[in-house]
Coordinates of C-alpha atoms in Angstrom, one line a residue:
M638 CA 148.5 206.6 25.3
S639 CA 146.5 207.1 28.3
S640 CA 143.1 205.4 29.0
T641 CA 141.5 208.5 28.4
E642 CA 142.8 209.3 25.1
V643 CA 140.7 208.6 22.0
P644 CA 142.3 206.2 19.4
D645 CA 142.3 207.2 15.7
P646 CA 139.5 206.1 13.9
D647 CA 141.2 205.4 10.7
I648 CA 143.6 202.8 12.0
V649 CA 143.3 201.8 15.5
Q650 CA 146.6 200.9 17.2
P651 CA 147.0 198.0 19.7
M652 CA 147.4 200.2 23.2
R653 CA 149.1 197.7 25.4
P654 CA 151.2 194.7 24.1
H655 CA 152.0 191.9 26.6
Q656 CA 154.2 189.0 26.1
D657 CA 153.2 185.4 26.1
D658 CA 155.8 183.0 27.6
D659 CA 156.0 180.8 24.4
D660 CA 156.7 183.8 22.2
D661 CA 159.7 185.9 21.3
D662 CA 160.1 189.1 23.0
D663 CA 159.4 191.3 19.8
V664 CA 156.2 189.9 19.0
K665 CA 153.1 191.8 20.2
R666 CA 149.9 190.3 21.8
Y667 CA 146.7 192.0 22.2
S668 CA 144.4 191.7 25.3
M669 CA 140.4 191.4 25.0
T670 CA 140.4 195.0 26.3
E671 CA 142.4 196.2 23.6
V672 CA 140.4 194.5 21.0
E673 CA 137.0 195.7 22.4
R674 CA 138.4 199.2 22.6
A675 CA 139.1 199.0 18.8
R676 CA 135.6 197.8 18.5
S677 CA 134.2 200.8 20.0
A678 CA 136.1 203.3 18.3
A679 CA 133.9 204.2 15.6
E680 CA 130.9 204.8 18.2
D681 CA 133.3 207.2 20.0
I682 CA 134.5 209.0 16.8
D683 CA 132.8 209.2 13.3
E684 CA 134.5 211.9 11.6
K685 CA 134.5 210.5 8.1
G686 CA 131.0 209.1 8.2
E687 CA 131.9 205.6 7.5
R688 CA 131.2 202.9 9.9
A689 CA 129.9 199.1 9.6
D690 CA 126.3 198.3 9.1
Y691 CA 126.2 195.3 11.5
G692 CA 122.7 194.5 10.0
K693 CA 124.7 193.3 6.8
V694 CA 127.4 191.3 8.9
D695 CA 127.0 187.7 9.6
R696 CA 126.3 187.3 13.4
E697 CA 129.5 185.2 13.8
V698 CA 131.7 187.5 12.2
A699 CA 130.2 190.5 14.0
K700 CA 131.0 189.0 17.4
Y701 CA 134.5 188.7 16.5
S702 CA 135.2 191.9 14.3
S703 CA 135.9 195.5 15.3
A704 CA 134.0 198.6 14.0
V705 CA 137.1 199.8 12.3
R706 CA 140.3 198.4 11.2
I707 CA 143.1 197.0 13.8
D708 CA 146.4 197.6 12.7
I709 CA 148.3 194.2 13.4
S710 CA 152.0 194.0 13.4
P711 CA 153.9 191.7 10.8
E712 CA 155.4 189.8 13.6
E713 CA 151.6 189.0 15.1
S714 CA 150.5 188.5 11.7
N715 CA 153.3 185.9 11.0
R716 CA 152.3 184.1 14.2
L717 CA 148.8 183.9 13.4
R718 CA 149.5 182.8 9.9
K719 CA 151.8 180.0 11.3
L720 CA 148.8 178.9 13.6
I721 CA 146.6 178.7 10.7
D722 CA 149.1 177.0 8.5
K723 CA 149.3 174.1 11.4
H724 CA 145.6 173.6 11.4
V725 CA 144.4 174.4 8.0
L726 CA 147.1 174.4 5.4
V727 CA 148.6 171.1 6.4
V728 CA 145.1 169.6 6.1
M729 CA 144.3 171.2 2.6
I730 CA 147.7 170.0 1.2
T731 CA 147.4 166.5 2.5
T732 CA 143.8 166.0 1.4
Y733 CA 144.6 167.4 -2.1
F734 CA 147.5 165.1 -2.3
L735 CA 145.5 162.0 -1.4
Q736 CA 142.8 163.0 -3.9
A737 CA 145.5 163.6 -6.6
I738 CA 147.0 160.2 -6.0
D739 CA 143.5 158.7 -5.6
K740 CA 142.7 160.0 -9.2
G741 CA 146.2 158.9 -10.3
T742 CA 145.4 155.2 -9.6
L743 CA 143.5 155.1 -12.7
S744 CA 146.6 156.1 -14.9
F745 CA 149.0 153.7 -12.9
S746 CA 146.5 150.9 -13.1
S747 CA 146.2 151.2 -16.8
I748 CA 149.6 149.4 -17.3
M749 CA 149.1 147.3 -14.3
G750 CA 146.5 144.8 -15.9
L751 CA 143.2 146.7 -15.0
P752 CA 141.9 147.0 -18.6
K753 CA 142.7 143.3 -19.4
D754 CA 141.1 142.0 -16.0
T755 CA 138.0 144.2 -16.4
G756 CA 137.4 143.5 -20.4
M757 CA 138.6 146.7 -21.8
L758 CA 140.9 145.6 -24.5
T759 CA 140.1 145.5 -28.3
P760 CA 140.7 142.2 -30.1
A761 CA 144.1 143.9 -31.4
G762 CA 145.2 144.1 -27.7
K763 CA 144.9 148.0 -27.2
V764 CA 143.1 149.6 -24.6
S765 CA 139.7 150.4 -25.8
Q766 CA 137.5 153.6 -25.7
D767 CA 135.7 152.3 -22.8
F768 CA 138.8 153.3 -20.7
S769 CA 138.6 156.7 -21.3
W770 CA 134.7 157.0 -19.9
L771 CA 136.2 155.9 -16.5
T772 CA 137.5 159.5 -16.2
T773 CA 134.9 161.1 -18.0
C774 CA 132.1 159.7 -15.7
I775 CA 133.9 161.4 -12.7
Y776 CA 133.5 164.9 -14.3
I777 CA 130.0 164.5 -15.6
T778 CA 129.0 163.8 -12.0
I779 CA 130.9 166.6 -10.9
L780 CA 129.3 169.0 -13.5
V781 CA 125.8 167.9 -12.3
V782 CA 126.4 168.0 -8.5
E783 CA 128.7 171.3 -8.2
Y784 CA 126.1 173.9 -7.8
P785 CA 124.3 172.0 -4.9
Q786 CA 127.7 171.2 -3.4
N787 CA 128.6 174.9 -3.5
Y788 CA 125.3 175.8 -1.7
I789 CA 125.9 173.1 0.9
I790 CA 129.4 174.2 1.6
A791 CA 128.3 177.9 2.1
R792 CA 125.9 176.6 4.8
V793 CA 127.4 174.0 6.9
P794 CA 130.6 173.6 9.0
V795 CA 133.1 173.2 6.2
A796 CA 135.8 171.2 7.9
K797 CA 133.2 168.7 9.1
Y798 CA 131.9 168.3 5.5
L799 CA 135.2 167.9 4.3
G800 CA 136.3 165.3 6.5
F801 CA 133.0 163.4 5.8
S802 CA 133.8 163.6 2.0
I803 CA 137.3 162.1 2.4
I804 CA 135.9 159.0 4.5
A805 CA 133.2 158.5 1.7
W806 CA 135.8 158.7 -1.2
G807 CA 138.1 156.6 0.5
T808 CA 135.7 153.8 1.0
V809 CA 134.5 154.0 -2.6
L810 CA 138.2 154.0 -3.7
A811 CA 138.8 150.8 -1.8
C812 CA 135.7 149.4 -3.4
H813 CA 137.5 149.6 -6.8
A814 CA 139.2 146.4 -5.8
A815 CA 136.2 144.5 -6.3
C816 CA 135.1 145.7 -9.6
K817 CA 135.2 142.9 -12.4
N818 CA 133.9 144.6 -15.4
F819 CA 133.3 148.1 -16.9
V820 CA 130.0 148.6 -15.5
G821 CA 131.3 148.2 -12.1
L822 CA 134.0 150.5 -12.7
V823 CA 131.7 153.2 -13.9
V824 CA 129.4 153.0 -10.8
A825 CA 132.3 153.3 -8.6
R826 CA 134.0 156.3 -10.4
T827 CA 130.6 158.0 -10.7
L828 CA 130.5 157.8 -6.8
L829 CA 134.0 158.9 -6.5
G830 CA 133.2 161.9 -8.4
L831 CA 130.1 162.8 -6.0
F832 CA 132.3 162.7 -2.9
E833 CA 135.6 164.3 -4.3
S834 CA 133.5 167.4 -5.9
A835 CA 133.6 169.0 -2.6
C836 CA 137.4 169.1 -2.2
Q837 CA 138.5 172.0 -4.5
P838 CA 135.4 174.6 -3.9
A839 CA 135.9 174.0 -0.2
F840 CA 139.6 175.0 -0.6
V841 CA 138.9 178.1 -2.4
I842 CA 136.4 179.1 0.4
L843 CA 139.0 178.1 3.0
S844 CA 141.8 180.2 1.4
A845 CA 139.7 183.4 1.2
M846 CA 138.4 182.7 4.6
W847 CA 141.7 182.2 6.6
Y848 CA 144.6 184.0 4.5
K849 CA 145.2 187.6 3.4
R850 CA 145.1 188.1 -0.3
E851 CA 148.8 188.3 -1.0
E852 CA 149.1 184.9 1.0
Q853 CA 146.4 183.1 -1.1
A854 CA 148.4 182.5 -4.3
S855 CA 151.2 180.6 -2.4
R856 CA 148.5 178.9 -0.4
V857 CA 146.5 177.9 -3.4
T858 CA 149.9 176.9 -5.1
Y859 CA 151.1 174.6 -2.1
W860 CA 148.0 172.5 -2.1
Y861 CA 147.6 172.5 -6.1
M862 CA 151.1 171.4 -6.7
M863 CA 150.2 167.9 -4.8
N864 CA 149.4 166.9 -8.4
G865 CA 153.1 166.9 -9.1
A866 CA 153.9 165.3 -5.5
Q867 CA 151.5 162.4 -6.5
Q868 CA 153.4 161.7 -9.7
I869 CA 156.6 161.4 -7.4
V870 CA 154.9 159.2 -5.0
G871 CA 152.2 157.8 -6.9
G872 CA 155.0 156.5 -9.4
L873 CA 157.3 155.1 -6.8
L874 CA 154.3 153.3 -5.0
A875 CA 152.9 152.0 -8.2
Y876 CA 156.4 150.6 -9.1
C877 CA 156.1 148.8 -5.9
F878 CA 152.8 147.4 -6.3
T879 CA 153.9 146.4 -9.7
L880 CA 156.2 143.8 -8.2
I881 CA 153.2 142.0 -6.5
T882 CA 152.8 139.0 -9.0
D883 CA 150.8 136.5 -6.9
G884 CA 148.4 136.3 -4.0
P885 CA 144.6 136.6 -3.7
L886 CA 144.5 140.3 -5.3
K887 CA 146.1 141.6 -8.4
S888 CA 148.7 144.6 -8.0
W889 CA 146.2 147.1 -9.2
Q890 CA 143.6 145.6 -6.6
W891 CA 146.2 146.2 -3.8
L892 CA 146.7 149.8 -5.1
F893 CA 143.2 150.8 -5.0
M894 CA 142.7 149.1 -1.4
A895 CA 145.7 150.7 0.1
Y896 CA 144.9 154.2 -1.1
G897 CA 141.2 153.8 -0.1
I898 CA 141.9 152.7 3.6
I899 CA 144.6 155.6 3.9
S900 CA 141.9 158.1 2.8
V901 CA 139.4 156.9 5.3
L902 CA 141.7 157.1 8.2
F903 CA 142.6 160.7 7.2
G904 CA 139.1 161.8 6.8
A905 CA 138.5 160.9 10.6
F906 CA 141.8 162.9 11.4
V907 CA 140.5 165.8 9.6
L908 CA 137.0 165.7 11.5
W909 CA 139.1 166.0 14.7
W910 CA 141.8 168.6 13.8
M911 CA 140.7 170.9 11.4
P912 CA 138.4 174.3 12.5
D913 CA 135.5 175.1 10.6
S914 CA 136.3 179.0 10.7
P915 CA 138.1 181.5 12.9
M916 CA 134.9 182.1 14.8
R917 CA 134.5 178.4 15.8
A918 CA 138.0 177.5 16.0
K919 CA 138.3 175.7 19.6
C920 CA 142.1 175.3 19.1
F921 CA 142.5 179.0 19.2
T922 CA 142.3 181.6 22.2
E923 CA 139.4 184.2 22.1
E924 CA 142.1 186.9 21.6
D925 CA 143.5 185.1 18.6
K926 CA 140.1 184.5 16.9
H927 CA 139.5 188.3 17.2
L928 CA 142.8 189.0 15.6
M929 CA 142.5 186.1 12.9
V930 CA 139.5 187.8 11.8
E931 CA 140.6 191.3 11.7
R932 CA 143.7 190.0 9.7
V933 CA 141.6 189.2 6.6
R934 CA 139.5 192.6 6.7
E935 CA 141.9 193.9 3.9
N936 CA 140.7 191.2 1.6
Q937 CA 137.2 193.0 1.4
T938 CA 135.8 189.7 0.0
G939 CA 133.6 188.9 3.2
L940 CA 134.1 186.0 5.7
Q941 CA 130.9 184.2 6.2
N942 CA 127.2 184.8 5.5
R943 CA 124.8 182.0 5.1
V944 CA 122.0 183.9 3.5
F945 CA 121.4 183.2 -0.1
K946 CA 121.1 186.5 -2.0
K947 CA 119.5 186.7 -5.3
E948 CA 120.9 190.0 -6.2
Q949 CA 124.6 188.4 -5.6
A950 CA 123.9 185.3 -7.8
W951 CA 122.6 187.7 -10.6
D952 CA 125.9 189.9 -9.9
A953 CA 127.9 186.6 -10.4
L954 CA 126.0 185.6 -13.8
T955 CA 126.5 189.1 -15.2
D956 CA 130.1 189.5 -14.2
P957 CA 132.7 188.9 -17.0
Q958 CA 135.0 187.7 -14.4
T959 CA 133.0 184.8 -13.7
W960 CA 133.2 183.7 -17.4
C961 CA 136.9 184.3 -17.6
Y962 CA 137.7 182.1 -14.6
A963 CA 135.3 179.5 -16.2
G964 CA 137.2 179.8 -19.6
I965 CA 140.7 179.5 -17.8
Q966 CA 139.6 176.4 -16.3
F967 CA 138.1 174.8 -19.2
T968 CA 141.0 175.4 -21.6
T969 CA 143.5 174.1 -19.1
T970 CA 141.5 171.1 -17.7
L971 CA 140.7 169.7 -21.0
P972 CA 144.4 169.0 -21.9
T973 CA 145.3 168.1 -18.2
S974 CA 142.6 165.4 -17.9
G975 CA 143.6 163.7 -21.2
L976 CA 147.1 163.9 -20.4
G977 CA 146.7 162.6 -17.0
A978 CA 144.4 159.5 -18.0
F979 CA 146.7 158.7 -20.8
A980 CA 150.2 159.8 -19.8
N981 CA 151.5 156.2 -18.9
L982 CA 150.1 154.9 -22.4
I983 CA 151.9 157.7 -24.2
I984 CA 155.0 157.2 -22.5
S985 CA 155.0 153.3 -22.8
G986 CA 153.2 153.0 -26.1
N987 CA 154.4 156.1 -28.2
L988 CA 157.7 156.7 -26.7
G989 CA 158.7 153.1 -26.5
F990 CA 159.4 152.8 -22.7
T991 CA 158.9 149.4 -20.7
N992 CA 156.1 149.5 -18.0
L993 CA 158.5 149.7 -15.2
Q994 CA 160.4 152.6 -16.9
T995 CA 157.0 154.4 -17.4
Q996 CA 156.2 154.3 -13.7
L997 CA 159.4 155.9 -12.6
L998 CA 159.5 158.5 -15.3
A999 CA 156.2 159.6 -14.0
M1000 CA 158.2 160.7 -11.1
V1001 CA 160.1 163.1 -13.3
L1002 CA 157.0 164.7 -14.6
G1003 CA 156.2 165.3 -10.8
F1004 CA 159.2 167.1 -10.3
Y1005 CA 158.7 169.3 -13.4
I1006 CA 155.1 170.1 -12.2
I1007 CA 156.3 171.3 -8.5
I1008 CA 159.1 173.6 -10.1
V1009 CA 156.5 175.2 -12.7
L1010 CA 153.9 175.9 -9.9
L1011 CA 156.6 177.0 -7.3
G1012 CA 158.2 179.1 -10.1
S1013 CA 155.0 180.7 -11.2
V1014 CA 154.1 181.5 -7.6
W1015 CA 157.6 183.2 -7.1
L1016 CA 157.2 185.2 -10.2
V1017 CA 153.8 186.5 -8.8
K1018 CA 155.2 187.4 -5.4
K1019 CA 158.2 189.6 -6.9
Y1020 CA 156.5 191.2 -9.8
S1021 CA 152.9 191.1 -8.7
Q1022 CA 151.7 190.3 -12.4
N1023 CA 149.4 187.2 -12.4
I1024 CA 148.1 187.3 -15.9
L1025 CA 151.5 187.9 -17.5
T1026 CA 152.9 185.1 -15.5
M1027 CA 150.2 182.8 -16.9
L1028 CA 151.1 183.8 -20.5
G1029 CA 154.7 183.2 -20.0
F1030 CA 154.0 179.6 -18.9
L1031 CA 151.8 178.9 -22.0
I1032 CA 154.9 179.1 -24.5
P1033 CA 156.6 176.0 -23.2
S1034 CA 153.0 174.3 -23.9
F1035 CA 152.7 175.7 -27.3
V1036 CA 156.4 174.4 -28.1
G1037 CA 156.1 170.8 -26.6
T1038 CA 152.7 170.1 -28.0
I1039 CA 153.8 171.1 -31.8
L1040 CA 157.1 169.0 -31.4
L1041 CA 155.0 166.1 -30.3
M1042 CA 152.9 166.4 -33.3
T1043 CA 155.8 167.0 -35.9
V1044 CA 158.9 165.2 -34.6
P1045 CA 159.4 161.8 -36.0
N1046 CA 159.7 159.1 -33.4
H1047 CA 162.3 156.5 -34.4
S1048 CA 165.8 156.5 -32.4
F1049 CA 166.2 156.4 -28.7
S1050 CA 167.4 159.9 -28.9
Q1051 CA 164.0 161.2 -30.3
H1052 CA 162.3 159.2 -27.7
V1053 CA 164.1 161.1 -25.0
G1054 CA 163.6 164.6 -26.8
L1055 CA 159.9 163.7 -27.2
L1056 CA 159.6 162.8 -23.6
I1057 CA 161.0 166.3 -22.5
C1058 CA 158.7 167.9 -25.0
Y1059 CA 155.8 165.9 -23.2
Y1060 CA 156.8 167.1 -19.8
I1061 CA 157.1 170.7 -20.9
T1062 CA 153.5 170.6 -22.3
L1063 CA 152.4 170.6 -18.6
S1064 CA 153.6 174.0 -18.2
F1065 CA 150.1 175.5 -18.6
W1066 CA 149.3 174.2 -15.2
A1067 CA 150.6 177.4 -13.8
A1068 CA 147.5 179.1 -15.4
Q1069 CA 145.4 176.7 -13.9
T1070 CA 146.5 177.4 -10.6
L1071 CA 146.8 181.1 -10.6
G1072 CA 143.5 181.4 -11.9
L1073 CA 142.1 179.7 -8.9
S1074 CA 144.0 181.9 -6.4
M1075 CA 142.7 185.0 -8.4
M1076 CA 139.3 183.7 -8.1
S1077 CA 139.7 183.7 -4.3
R1078 CA 141.3 187.0 -4.0
N1079 CA 139.1 189.0 -6.5
V1080 CA 135.4 187.8 -5.8
G1081 CA 133.4 189.5 -3.0
G1082 CA 130.0 188.4 -1.5
Q1083 CA 129.4 185.0 -0.3
T1084 CA 126.6 184.1 -2.4
K1085 CA 128.3 185.7 -5.5
K1086 CA 131.6 183.6 -4.5
S1087 CA 129.4 180.4 -4.3
V1088 CA 128.0 181.1 -7.6
V1089 CA 131.3 181.8 -9.3
V1090 CA 133.0 179.0 -7.7
A1091 CA 130.4 176.6 -8.9
T1092 CA 130.5 178.0 -12.3
N1093 CA 134.2 177.6 -12.4
F1094 CA 134.1 174.2 -11.2
I1095 CA 131.2 173.4 -13.8
F1096 CA 133.4 174.4 -16.7
W1097 CA 136.6 172.6 -14.8
S1098 CA 134.4 169.3 -14.7
A1099 CA 133.5 170.0 -18.3
G1100 CA 137.0 170.0 -19.5
N1101 CA 138.1 167.1 -17.5
A1102 CA 135.2 165.2 -19.0
I1103 CA 135.9 166.0 -22.6
G1104 CA 139.7 165.9 -22.2
P1105 CA 139.9 161.9 -22.4
Q1106 CA 137.8 161.5 -25.3
V1107 CA 139.6 163.5 -27.6
F1108 CA 142.4 160.7 -27.2
L1109 CA 140.8 158.5 -29.9
S1110 CA 141.8 154.9 -29.7
R1111 CA 142.3 154.4 -33.4
E1112 CA 144.9 157.1 -33.3
A1113 CA 146.9 155.5 -30.6
P1114 CA 149.8 155.9 -29.8
K1115 CA 150.4 159.1 -31.4
Y1116 CA 146.8 161.0 -30.7
F1117 CA 147.0 163.6 -33.3
T1118 CA 143.4 164.8 -32.8
A1119 CA 144.2 165.2 -29.1
F1120 CA 147.3 167.4 -29.3
A1121 CA 145.5 169.3 -32.0
T1122 CA 142.8 170.2 -29.7
H1123 CA 144.9 171.1 -26.9
L1124 CA 146.9 173.7 -29.3
G1125 CA 143.2 175.2 -29.8
C1126 CA 142.7 175.2 -25.9
Y1127 CA 146.0 177.2 -25.6
A1128 CA 145.3 179.7 -28.4
L1129 CA 141.8 180.2 -26.7
L1130 CA 143.5 180.7 -23.3
V1131 CA 145.7 183.4 -24.6
L1132 CA 142.8 185.5 -26.0
I1133 CA 140.8 184.9 -22.4
L1134 CA 143.8 186.2 -20.6
L1135 CA 144.5 189.3 -22.7
Y1136 CA 140.7 190.3 -22.3
F1137 CA 140.8 189.7 -18.4
R1138 CA 143.8 191.8 -17.8
F1139 CA 142.4 194.6 -20.0
Y1140 CA 138.9 194.2 -18.1
L1141 CA 140.4 194.4 -14.7
T1142 CA 142.9 197.2 -15.3
R1143 CA 140.0 199.2 -16.5
Q1144 CA 137.9 198.5 -13.4
N1145 CA 140.8 199.6 -10.9
K1146 CA 141.3 202.8 -13.0
K1147 CA 137.6 203.5 -12.8
R1148 CA 137.7 203.0 -8.9
D1149 CA 141.1 205.2 -8.8
Q1150 CA 139.1 208.1 -10.5
L1151 CA 136.3 207.9 -7.9
A1152 CA 139.0 208.0 -5.1
A1153 CA 140.5 211.1 -6.7
A1154 CA 137.3 212.7 -7.2
G1155 CA 136.9 212.6 -3.4
V1156 CA 134.2 209.8 -3.2
N1157 CA 134.7 208.6 0.3
K1158 CA 133.7 204.8 -0.2
A1159 CA 136.1 204.6 -2.8
R1160 CA 139.2 205.5 -0.4
D1161 CA 138.0 204.2 2.9
E1162 CA 141.5 203.4 4.6
R1163 CA 139.5 202.1 7.6
L1164 CA 137.8 199.4 5.6
A1165 CA 134.7 199.6 7.8
H1166 CA 132.3 197.9 5.2
A1167 CA 134.7 194.8 4.6
F1168 CA 132.7 192.5 6.5
E1169 CA 129.2 193.5 5.1
D1170 CA 129.1 190.6 2.6
L1171 CA 129.3 193.2 -0.3
T1172 CA 130.1 192.0 -3.7
D1173 CA 133.5 193.4 -5.4
R1174 CA 131.0 195.3 -7.7
E1175 CA 129.4 196.9 -5.0
N1176 CA 132.2 197.9 -3.1
P1177 CA 133.9 200.9 -4.8
N1178 CA 137.0 200.5 -2.4
F1179 CA 137.7 197.4 -3.7
R1180 CA 140.7 196.6 -6.3
Y1181 CA 141.2 193.7 -8.2
V1182 CA 144.7 191.8 -8.6
Y1183 CA 145.9 191.0 -12.2

């Protein structure tokens, strides 16, 4: 194409690829001239009458976005994704691993002497109901601060805020070692919840900001499966700390101190290494920043906008999607938090394994969680069926829970069989993870997204707060009420997922009918309005994944 030819306004093709010394010959690069040419395409030709309204686009985004869609080759897109993975995904995975292992310290320390040393044993020698409040108080705190946290996250440099939060929670975690009683632990756990509450909402925003829709399910799964990794590494390290029998500190105190110091050091690394957004990333060239912004145009969920819009907040509160995501989180976190906090007590007390065996058996559970999460994202990638995959992984949870409630527990073979049943109850984690990734892919508009994410994590924290409370100390070690409650959660989750699939399918059909009727905004292949901060319900060109 000569310099006098006019580019196609529908999909602007890069005009002059050049090669970088560090890249393979078949990978195309784009000069600033080419990107600017694409940005001016809509000014030269406006055949279809659809062009971006830059008054609605965030200033930073407008600086790096074109007026119409740029066609980025698969090779170039993969190159950009690898750059993003190196600076963003690695940080998210490591951060979530540290947060998961930090939360896991309470479960591991429960059989390392913490209840006894802090006065949380009943006269009969069992762990008192006070222990469950050490988990509940974290999530009550998150429930209270979630809306303010999401408001802040949408308006500050997210990477810097995340780094500060990691340093703060690492400091609080190390201070657990100084706690001598229940009151001290409650204060420390409450502060831990305050600073950790920024993690997951920030990750949902980061996933939508940096990655294409088809990449988000796997990226969310990669950082979320660190829950399984912490079971593996945490179980092994807890076993090592258990071997400490003398010295100035108890084994559980060393556990909190070590993890806290590591978190503080990593938080400082995040402040230095992680970019806040594609527009502010000093680690990337100006050319790559343009292309990283254009790369997520197809998401149509917006990229950044710091203005609070009341109409979008109302859109979020009246959208059935919001409450479906909230329901998914509540019905999955209620079982998760209880099983997480009481996992080692169930395995050692109910199933008859020693403390050291229990620490090592936690590693097997970690492997199973990773297999479940990777298996679920593989099925979604292969069949593009998120909700059906979630429903499929609920079946083992039903089976495992029913068997834990009904099978007698007398012989060694029954111990082993019930241990396997306990493992497979955690299959519902696939629904929790895919629910988060659907939320990042299906919600448009930055104000709406912040409200939906906040609502989601309020229900997430409510489920986590209630979960340990249904494990009644008088029912130890069988905890019949707890497992019956879990069955109710799974049944409710099935109903939510069936309705959710029906709703999203119906919405897509309505938009397809508009496109078939000739409504341009419902079939805008140039995606001219992708960065105008429209909500998914305001944008008839948007299609939901389900």
